[in-house]
PDB file of C-alpha atoms in Angstrom:
ATOM      1  CA  SER U  15       0.000   0.000   0.000  1.00 89.00           C
ATOM      2  CA  TYR U  16       1.124   3.553  -0.515  1.00 93.00           C
ATOM      3  CA  TYR U  17       0.541   7.063   0.740  1.00 96.00           C
ATOM      4  CA  ASN U  18       1.374   9.898  -1.645  1.00 96.00           C
ATOM      5  CA  LYS U  19       1.982  13.090   0.325  1.00 97.00           C
ATOM      6  CA  ASP U  20       2.576  15.151  -2.807  1.00 97.00           C
ATOM      7  CA  SER U  21      -0.157  17.068  -4.587  1.00 97.00           C
ATOM      8  CA  LYS U  22       0.830  15.629  -7.944  1.00 97.00           C
ATOM      9  CA  LYS U  23       0.221  12.291  -9.563  1.00 96.00           C
ATOM     10  CA  TYR U  24       3.217  10.129 -10.360  1.00 96.00           C
ATOM     11  CA  GLU U  25       3.695   7.514 -13.015  1.00 96.00           C
ATOM     12  CA  MET U  26       6.692   5.400 -12.152  1.00 96.00           C
ATOM     13  CA  GLU U  27       8.493   2.615 -13.925  1.00 96.00           C
ATOM     14  CA  VAL U  28       8.515  -0.729 -12.153  1.00 95.00           C
ATOM     15  CA  LYS U  29      10.951  -3.545 -12.875  1.00 95.00           C
ATOM     16  CA  SER U  30      10.144  -7.096 -11.832  1.00 92.00           C
ATOM     17  CA  ASN U  31      11.342 -10.429 -13.150  1.00 89.00           C
ATOM     18  CA  GLY U  32      13.186  -8.588 -15.919  1.00 89.00           C
ATOM     19  CA  SER U  33      10.082  -6.919 -17.333  1.00 93.00           C
ATOM     20  CA  THR U  34       9.074  -3.290 -16.997  1.00 95.00           C
ATOM     21  CA  GLN U  35       5.642  -1.796 -16.411  1.00 94.00           C
ATOM     22  CA  LYS U  36       4.261   1.552 -15.318  1.00 94.00           C
ATOM     23  CA  VAL U  37       2.323   2.191 -12.131  1.00 92.00           C
ATOM     24  CA  GLU U  38       0.353   5.281 -11.162  1.00 93.00           C
ATOM     25  CA  PHE U  39       0.185   6.845  -7.712  1.00 94.00           C
ATOM     26  CA  SER U  40      -2.678   9.342  -7.400  1.00 94.00           C
ATOM     27  CA  ALA U  41      -2.027  12.756  -5.858  1.00 95.00           C
ATOM     28  CA  SER U  42      -2.468  13.356  -2.114  1.00 96.00           C
ATOM     29  CA  THR U  43      -3.973   9.983  -1.419  1.00 93.00           C
ATOM     30  CA  SER U  44      -3.309   6.559  -0.058  1.00 93.00           C
ATOM     31  CA  GLY U  45      -4.264   3.311  -1.664  1.00 88.00           C
ATOM     32  CA  ALA U  46      -2.936   0.105  -3.094  1.00 85.00           C
ATOM     33  CA  ALA U  47      -0.674   0.147  -6.116  1.00 75.00           C
ATOM     34  CA  SER U  48      -1.526  -2.649  -8.473  1.00 72.00           C
ATOM     35  CA  ILE U  49       1.719  -4.111  -9.712  1.00 77.00           C
ATOM     36  CA  GLN U  50       1.130  -7.297 -11.662  1.00 75.00           C
ATOM     37  CA  THR U  51       3.952  -9.573 -10.620  1.00 81.00           C
ATOM     38  CA  SER U  52       4.783 -12.801  -8.895  1.00 83.00           C
ATOM     39  CA  ALA U  53       8.129 -11.401  -7.740  1.00 87.00           C
ATOM     40  CA  SER U  54       8.701 -10.974  -4.012  1.00 92.00           C
ATOM     41  CA  GLU U  55      10.571  -7.740  -4.657  1.00 93.00           C
ATOM     42  CA  VAL U  56      10.297  -5.083  -7.365  1.00 95.00           C
ATOM     43  CA  GLU U  57      12.350  -2.037  -8.274  1.00 96.00           C
ATOM     44  CA  ILE U  58      10.604   1.297  -8.718  1.00 96.00           C
ATOM     45  CA  LYS U  59      12.221   4.212 -10.539  1.00 97.00           C
ATOM     46  CA  THR U  60      11.757   7.427  -8.567  1.00 96.00           C
ATOM     47  CA  SER U  61      13.248  10.884  -8.976  1.00 94.00           C
ATOM     48  CA  CYS U  62      15.803   9.732  -6.402  1.00 95.00           C
ATOM     49  CA  GLY U  63      16.814   6.682  -8.400  1.00 97.00           C
ATOM     50  CA  TRP U  64      15.771   3.031  -8.237  1.00 97.00           C
ATOM     51  CA  VAL U  65      14.255   1.774  -4.984  1.00 96.00           C
ATOM     52  CA  LYS U  66      13.776  -1.881  -4.086  1.00 96.00           C
ATOM     53  CA  VAL U  67      10.381  -2.594  -2.576  1.00 94.00           C
ATOM     54  CA  LYS U  68       9.329  -5.917  -1.098  1.00 92.00           C
ATOM     55  CA  ASN U  69       5.918  -7.326  -1.881  1.00 87.00           C
ATOM     56  CA  GLY U  70       3.358  -5.995   0.609  1.00 86.00           C
ATOM     57  CA  ALA U  71       5.585  -3.172   1.858  1.00 91.00           C
ATOM     58  CA  LYS U  72       4.048   0.119   2.932  1.00 93.00           C
ATOM     59  CA  ILE U  73       5.574   3.059   1.111  1.00 95.00           C
ATOM     60  CA  THR U  74       5.307   6.812   1.435  1.00 96.00           C
ATOM     61  CA  ILE U  75       5.923   9.121  -1.516  1.00 96.00           C
ATOM     62  CA  LYS U  76       7.286  12.579  -0.732  1.00 97.00           C
ATOM     63  CA  ASP U  77       8.900  14.992  -3.204  1.00 96.00           C
ATOM     64  CA  GLY U  78       8.866  12.248  -5.826  1.00 96.00           C
ATOM     65  CA  CYS U  79      10.912   9.889  -3.652  1.00 97.00           C
ATOM     66  CA  ILE U  80       9.807   6.639  -2.069  1.00 96.00           C
ATOM     67  CA  LYS U  81      10.371   5.857   1.574  1.00 95.00           C
ATOM     68  CA  ILE U  82       9.635   2.392   2.917  1.00 94.00           C
ATOM     69  CA  GLU U  83       7.847   2.505   6.249  1.00 88.00           C
TER      70      GLU U  83
END
């Protein structure tokens, strides 16, 4: 699940199992990001570079960067 503290929507690239997809995080909201994968960990491209996120992790988005709670 995620919480986007920023007032803008983000579309980020997600790498899992060698394939790439895009995921959207709506502005100023929390929710669940639907990443279609069987991988236990994915990599998400943020404005601060690539971040590894484990399946089921809670993340916070601030200033375009992802922080894992």
